[in-house]
Amino acid sequence: MNQTTQTILMIRPVAFRMNEQTAVNNYYQKVLDHTTPATVNAKAQAEFDAFVTKLQAVGVEVIVVDDTLSPDTPDSVFPNNWISFHENGDVVLYPMFAENRRLERREDILDILEEKGYPTKDIMDYTSAEEDGIFLEGTGSLLIDRENEKVYCALSPRADEELVIEFCEDFEMDPVIFEAYQTVNGERKLIYHTNVMMCIAETFAVICADSIDDKQERKIVLNHLKSSGKEIITITEDQVNNFAGNMLQVRGANDERFLVMSTSAYQSLTPQQIKAIEKHGPIIHSSLDTIEACGGGSARCMMAEVFLPKV
């Protein structure tokens, strides 16, 4: 199983803004004072377009789909939370915490992928869990180590343990389940998505080990990464606040591997951390300040990896 793909699905925003429904447990979101919604959206679009251009410049195939004005989906720029595409042709649909994020699910996206040569086989639909108030937000919650058949997941209101285990059973993978925290106004609160504090690449992993408060859990997670042959590059909680955990390794031209992140993430890294990462391949970074501030997500959240076999 491949850990990286050269094909990425991205949704271009049309009405991007801070989503009040997700702000209840996404503590990375901020209100941008004195900025009109139109300005916020225009800035987000400019950031999106520049990001896509950088990916395409190194040979990443980016399938861009425009969001629609109706229904109102302020977070549509983060498609990796509601859908994932797998090498066996499966598509997975996930139950979403925020009601207005459930509206992001669009069947026409599968038609667009098929037109591009990526037909789908089966759809695995976990969304009925929403009726029971149970959620699992895609590859925001599930960090899949495909080569080693493991799934890392930090539990939160958006990642239910039983559903993680069900996913792992369906895909024949081993769950590595833990809790990760951030400090909010002096209190330890659960981090809403695993991919904010951790990134798994082919030969290395970036992780904020300090966010796993339980020492035993922390040891288990690090041992899993080590036993899978990953070099561990640790980041701090302060760097997590700059989205340094929200990275994704992709493939470009000539099968070259790149680690993709935002400019704020890159600027938060130390020279030693950058050197450790660049041993495994070059870094691509792009400014996503508006999307990060209002959306509380960053580069990795914007990219839904397409592992479907091309015909």
Short mmCIF file of C-alpha atoms in Angstrom, two decimals:
data_model
loop_
_atom_site.label_atom_id
_atom_site.label_comp_id
_atom_site.label_asym_id
_atom_site.label_seq_id
_atom_site.Cartn_x
_atom_site.Cartn_y
_atom_site.Cartn_z
CA MET A 1 0.00 0.00 0.00
CA ASN A 2 1.28 3.44 -0.89
CA GLN A 3 1.63 6.01 1.87
CA THR A 4 1.70 8.95 -0.53
CA THR A 5 -0.20 9.94 -3.65
CA GLN A 6 0.40 12.34 -6.52
CA THR A 7 -3.31 13.19 -6.83
CA ILE A 8 -5.10 15.58 -4.49
CA LEU A 9 -8.71 16.80 -4.40
CA MET A 10 -9.17 20.41 -3.25
CA ILE A 11 -12.36 22.48 -2.90
CA ARG A 12 -12.08 26.16 -3.83
CA PRO A 13 -14.08 28.27 -1.36
CA VAL A 14 -16.87 30.64 -2.44
CA ALA A 15 -18.24 31.75 0.94
CA PHE A 16 -15.42 31.04 3.37
CA ARG A 17 -15.76 32.47 6.88
CA MET A 18 -15.33 31.46 10.48
CA ASN A 19 -17.76 28.62 11.15
CA GLU A 20 -19.54 29.33 14.43
CA GLN A 21 -20.66 25.68 14.69
CA THR A 22 -17.11 24.32 14.74
CA ALA A 23 -15.69 27.02 17.03
CA VAL A 24 -17.18 25.31 20.11
CA ASN A 25 -14.30 22.78 20.20
CA ASN A 26 -11.83 24.03 17.59
CA TYR A 27 -9.76 26.40 19.71
CA TYR A 28 -7.54 27.39 16.80
CA GLN A 29 -10.25 29.52 15.18
CA LYS A 30 -10.12 33.29 15.60
CA VAL A 31 -12.49 36.12 14.81
CA LEU A 32 -10.84 38.57 12.41
CA ASP A 33 -12.07 41.96 13.63
CA HIS A 34 -12.80 44.78 11.20
CA THR A 35 -12.82 42.43 8.21
CA THR A 36 -15.87 41.99 6.01
CA PRO A 37 -16.99 38.48 4.99
CA ALA A 38 -16.29 39.37 1.34
CA THR A 39 -12.72 40.35 2.21
CA VAL A 40 -12.18 37.18 4.24
CA ASN A 41 -13.44 35.05 1.34
CA ALA A 42 -11.35 36.93 -1.23
CA LYS A 43 -8.22 36.46 0.90
CA ALA A 44 -9.00 32.76 1.38
CA GLN A 45 -9.45 32.33 -2.39
CA ALA A 46 -6.13 34.06 -3.08
CA GLU A 47 -4.39 31.81 -0.54
CA PHE A 48 -6.07 28.75 -2.03
CA ASP A 49 -5.07 29.62 -5.60
CA ALA A 50 -1.45 30.34 -4.67
CA PHE A 51 -1.27 27.05 -2.76
CA VAL A 52 -2.64 25.06 -5.73
CA THR A 53 -0.12 26.75 -8.05
CA LYS A 54 2.77 25.71 -5.79
CA LEU A 55 1.60 22.10 -5.71
CA GLN A 56 1.12 21.97 -9.47
CA ALA A 57 4.54 23.52 -10.05
CA VAL A 58 6.24 20.43 -8.58
CA GLY A 59 4.05 17.99 -10.48
CA VAL A 60 1.24 17.25 -8.03
CA GLU A 61 -2.05 16.58 -9.83
CA VAL A 62 -4.59 18.85 -8.12
CA ILE A 63 -8.25 18.27 -8.96
CA VAL A 64 -9.91 21.57 -8.04
CA VAL A 65 -13.68 21.59 -7.53
CA ASP A 66 -15.48 24.87 -6.90
CA ASP A 67 -17.69 25.08 -3.86
CA THR A 68 -21.30 26.16 -4.39
CA LEU A 69 -22.98 29.17 -2.76
CA SER A 70 -25.89 26.99 -1.70
CA PRO A 71 -25.99 25.20 0.68
CA ASP A 72 -23.96 27.38 3.07
CA THR A 73 -20.71 25.51 3.76
CA PRO A 74 -18.11 27.87 5.25
CA ASP A 75 -15.61 25.02 5.87
CA SER A 76 -15.82 23.35 2.45
CA VAL A 77 -12.14 24.13 1.89
CA PHE A 78 -11.37 21.19 4.25
CA PRO A 79 -12.70 18.15 2.30
CA ASN A 80 -10.47 15.58 4.01
CA ASN A 81 -12.87 15.50 6.97
CA TRP A 82 -15.89 14.14 5.12
CA ILE A 83 -14.39 11.87 2.46
CA SER A 84 -11.40 9.60 1.82
CA PHE A 85 -10.38 7.62 -1.27
CA HIS A 86 -8.61 4.26 -1.06
CA GLU A 87 -6.41 2.08 -3.26
CA ASN A 88 -8.98 -0.72 -3.43
CA GLY A 89 -11.42 1.70 -5.07
CA ASP A 90 -13.40 2.36 -1.88
CA VAL A 91 -14.71 5.78 -0.94
CA VAL A 92 -15.48 6.46 2.72
CA LEU A 93 -18.01 9.03 3.93
CA TYR A 94 -17.65 10.21 7.52
CA PRO A 95 -20.04 11.51 10.21
CA MET A 96 -19.41 15.20 10.93
CA PHE A 97 -19.75 17.02 14.24
CA ALA A 98 -21.05 20.36 12.87
CA GLU A 99 -24.43 20.19 11.16
CA ASN A 100 -23.48 22.67 8.46
CA ARG A 101 -20.38 20.63 7.63
CA ARG A 102 -22.59 17.64 6.75
CA LEU A 103 -23.81 19.71 3.80
CA GLU A 104 -20.31 19.53 2.28
CA ARG A 105 -20.93 15.96 1.14
CA ARG A 106 -21.48 16.06 -2.62
CA GLU A 107 -22.12 13.11 -4.90
CA ASP A 108 -21.07 15.09 -7.98
CA ILE A 109 -17.48 15.02 -6.72
CA LEU A 110 -17.38 11.29 -7.47
CA ASP A 111 -18.57 12.03 -11.02
CA ILE A 112 -15.84 14.65 -11.43
CA LEU A 113 -13.20 12.16 -10.26
CA GLU A 114 -14.54 9.54 -12.64
CA GLU A 115 -14.25 12.01 -15.53
CA LYS A 116 -10.60 12.51 -14.55
CA GLY A 117 -10.02 8.76 -14.73
CA TYR A 118 -10.59 7.83 -11.08
CA PRO A 119 -13.71 5.61 -10.92
CA THR A 120 -14.92 4.39 -7.53
CA LYS A 121 -16.04 0.91 -6.53
CA ASP A 122 -17.80 0.74 -3.18
CA ILE A 123 -18.95 3.53 -0.89
CA MET A 124 -18.54 2.87 2.82
CA ASP A 125 -20.90 5.20 4.58
CA TYR A 126 -20.52 5.80 8.32
CA THR A 127 -22.68 8.94 8.32
CA SER A 128 -25.71 7.34 10.03
CA ALA A 129 -23.68 7.62 13.27
CA GLU A 130 -24.57 11.34 13.22
CA GLU A 131 -28.09 10.39 14.33
CA ASP A 132 -26.58 9.01 17.54
CA GLY A 133 -24.30 11.99 18.07
CA ILE A 134 -21.21 9.94 17.16
CA PHE A 135 -18.56 11.40 14.88
CA LEU A 136 -15.34 10.52 13.08
CA GLU A 137 -13.97 13.26 10.90
CA GLY A 138 -12.05 11.51 8.16
CA THR A 139 -8.31 11.89 7.85
CA GLY A 140 -8.54 14.80 10.26
CA SER A 141 -9.26 12.21 12.97
CA LEU A 142 -7.60 9.15 11.41
CA LEU A 143 -3.90 9.24 10.61
CA ILE A 144 -3.46 6.20 8.43
CA ASP A 145 -0.07 4.50 8.18
CA ARG A 146 -1.02 2.50 5.12
CA GLU A 147 2.27 0.64 4.73
CA ASN A 148 2.23 -0.62 8.31
CA GLU A 149 -1.56 -1.04 8.48
CA LYS A 150 -2.00 1.18 11.54
CA VAL A 151 -4.41 4.00 12.30
CA TYR A 152 -3.44 6.65 14.84
CA CYS A 153 -6.33 8.54 16.40
CA ALA A 154 -6.59 11.15 19.15
CA LEU A 155 -10.05 10.82 20.69
CA SER A 156 -12.19 13.95 20.92
CA PRO A 157 -15.82 15.01 20.50
CA ARG A 158 -15.10 14.51 16.78
CA ALA A 159 -13.47 11.09 17.01
CA ASP A 160 -15.41 8.27 18.64
CA GLU A 161 -13.43 5.28 19.87
CA GLU A 162 -15.91 2.60 18.79
CA LEU A 163 -16.13 4.09 15.32
CA VAL A 164 -12.32 4.19 15.04
CA ILE A 165 -12.25 0.50 15.90
CA GLU A 166 -15.02 -0.24 13.39
CA PHE A 167 -13.07 1.59 10.66
CA CYS A 168 -9.94 -0.39 11.54
CA GLU A 169 -11.84 -3.68 11.39
CA ASP A 170 -13.33 -2.74 8.01
CA PHE A 171 -9.93 -1.86 6.58
CA GLU A 172 -7.98 -4.55 8.49
CA MET A 173 -5.75 -2.12 10.33
CA ASP A 174 -4.55 -1.85 13.92
CA PRO A 175 -5.86 1.09 15.96
CA VAL A 176 -3.44 3.20 18.02
CA ILE A 177 -5.80 5.24 20.18
CA PHE A 178 -4.86 8.01 22.62
CA GLU A 179 -5.88 11.44 23.90
CA ALA A 180 -4.05 14.63 22.92
CA TYR A 181 -4.47 17.97 24.67
CA GLN A 182 -3.80 21.65 24.21
CA THR A 183 -3.82 24.41 26.82
CA VAL A 184 -6.76 26.81 26.42
CA ASN A 185 -6.93 29.64 28.98
CA GLY A 186 -4.89 27.59 31.42
CA GLU A 187 -7.02 24.45 30.99
CA ARG A 188 -6.10 21.22 29.21
CA LYS A 189 -8.64 20.56 26.45
CA LEU A 190 -8.80 17.75 23.91
CA ILE A 191 -7.31 18.61 20.52
CA TYR A 192 -10.14 18.35 18.01
CA HIS A 193 -8.25 16.57 15.20
CA THR A 194 -5.28 14.20 15.28
CA ASN A 195 -3.78 15.79 12.18
CA VAL A 196 -3.20 19.05 14.06
CA MET A 197 -0.58 17.46 16.34
CA MET A 198 0.82 14.71 14.14
CA CYS A 199 1.84 13.87 10.57
CA ILE A 200 2.85 10.46 9.22
CA ALA A 201 5.09 10.31 6.18
CA GLU A 202 6.79 7.33 4.53
CA THR A 203 10.02 7.33 6.51
CA PHE A 204 9.34 9.79 9.32
CA ALA A 205 6.64 11.20 11.58
CA VAL A 206 6.20 14.70 12.97
CA ILE A 207 4.49 14.64 16.36
CA CYS A 208 3.84 16.83 19.38
CA ALA A 209 4.48 14.12 21.96
CA ASP A 210 3.97 16.65 24.78
CA SER A 211 0.29 16.93 23.86
CA ILE A 212 -0.24 13.30 24.93
CA ASP A 213 -0.52 13.90 28.67
CA ASP A 214 -0.74 10.26 29.70
CA LYS A 215 2.87 9.04 29.82
CA GLN A 216 1.90 5.45 29.10
CA GLU A 217 -0.15 6.44 26.04
CA ARG A 218 2.67 8.66 24.83
CA LYS A 219 5.14 5.79 25.13
CA ILE A 220 2.82 3.44 23.23
CA VAL A 221 2.37 5.92 20.36
CA LEU A 222 6.11 6.60 20.07
CA ASN A 223 6.90 2.88 20.23
CA HIS A 224 4.45 2.22 17.39
CA LEU A 225 6.12 4.86 15.24
CA LYS A 226 9.59 3.51 16.05
CA SER A 227 8.64 -0.10 15.40
CA SER A 228 7.30 1.02 12.00
CA GLY A 229 10.74 2.41 11.17
CA LYS A 230 9.76 6.08 11.30
CA GLU A 231 12.25 8.74 12.29
CA ILE A 232 10.45 10.79 14.95
CA ILE A 233 10.66 14.57 14.65
CA THR A 234 9.06 16.19 17.70
CA ILE A 235 7.39 19.59 17.72
CA THR A 236 6.22 21.78 20.61
CA GLU A 237 2.71 22.83 21.59
CA ASP A 238 3.58 26.36 20.49
CA GLN A 239 4.48 25.00 17.06
CA VAL A 240 1.18 23.07 16.97
CA ASN A 241 -0.55 26.43 17.53
CA ASN A 242 1.18 27.54 14.32
CA PHE A 243 -0.13 24.42 12.52
CA ALA A 244 3.27 22.72 12.37
CA GLY A 245 1.57 19.35 12.92
CA ASN A 246 -0.79 19.90 10.00
CA MET A 247 1.46 18.64 7.23
CA LEU A 248 1.09 16.11 4.42
CA GLN A 249 3.64 14.26 2.33
CA VAL A 250 2.74 14.15 -1.36
CA ARG A 251 4.37 12.93 -4.54
CA GLY A 252 5.32 15.23 -7.38
CA ALA A 253 7.05 14.79 -10.72
CA ASN A 254 9.60 11.95 -11.05
CA ASP A 255 8.12 10.33 -7.93
CA GLU A 256 9.77 12.95 -5.69
CA ARG A 257 8.35 13.28 -2.17
CA PHE A 258 7.48 16.70 -0.74
CA LEU A 259 6.27 17.69 2.71
CA VAL A 260 3.53 20.29 2.39
CA MET A 261 2.69 22.82 5.13
CA SER A 262 1.69 26.44 5.62
CA THR A 263 4.19 29.27 5.81
CA SER A 264 3.26 29.91 9.46
CA ALA A 265 4.05 26.25 10.20
CA TYR A 266 7.36 26.49 8.34
CA GLN A 267 8.36 29.70 10.10
CA SER A 268 7.68 28.14 13.50
CA LEU A 269 10.15 25.29 12.88
CA THR A 270 13.73 25.41 14.12
CA PRO A 271 16.66 25.03 11.68
CA GLN A 272 17.30 21.57 13.20
CA GLN A 273 13.72 20.46 12.57
CA ILE A 274 13.83 21.73 8.99
CA LYS A 275 17.10 19.90 8.42
CA ALA A 276 15.61 16.68 9.86
CA ILE A 277 12.60 16.94 7.54
CA GLU A 278 14.64 17.87 4.45
CA LYS A 279 16.72 14.72 4.83
CA HIS A 280 13.57 12.96 3.62
CA GLY A 281 12.69 15.43 0.86
CA PRO A 282 12.01 19.11 0.13
CA ILE A 283 9.42 21.24 1.91
CA ILE A 284 6.67 23.19 0.14
CA HIS A 285 4.99 25.94 2.13
CA SER A 286 2.37 28.51 1.23
CA SER A 287 0.77 31.34 3.19
CA LEU A 288 -2.63 30.30 4.56
CA ASP A 289 -3.02 32.94 7.28
CA THR A 290 -6.70 33.76 6.66
CA ILE A 291 -7.75 30.13 6.20
CA GLU A 292 -5.88 29.16 9.37
CA ALA A 293 -7.29 32.00 11.47
CA CYS A 294 -10.94 31.68 10.46
CA GLY A 295 -11.05 27.97 9.66
CA GLY A 296 -8.81 26.65 12.41
CA GLY A 297 -7.31 24.25 9.86
CA SER A 298 -4.30 24.37 7.60
CA ALA A 299 -2.52 22.81 4.63
CA ARG A 300 -3.18 19.15 5.40
CA CYS A 301 -6.91 19.72 6.01
CA MET A 302 -7.26 21.28 2.55
CA MET A 303 -5.99 18.21 0.70
CA ALA A 304 -8.06 15.05 0.26
CA GLU A 305 -5.67 12.40 -1.05
CA VAL A 306 -6.91 10.41 -4.03
CA PHE A 307 -5.55 6.84 -3.82
CA LEU A 308 -8.11 5.46 -6.29
CA PRO A 309 -6.51 3.47 -9.15
CA LYS A 310 -6.39 5.52 -12.36
CA VAL A 311 -7.89 3.93 -15.47
#
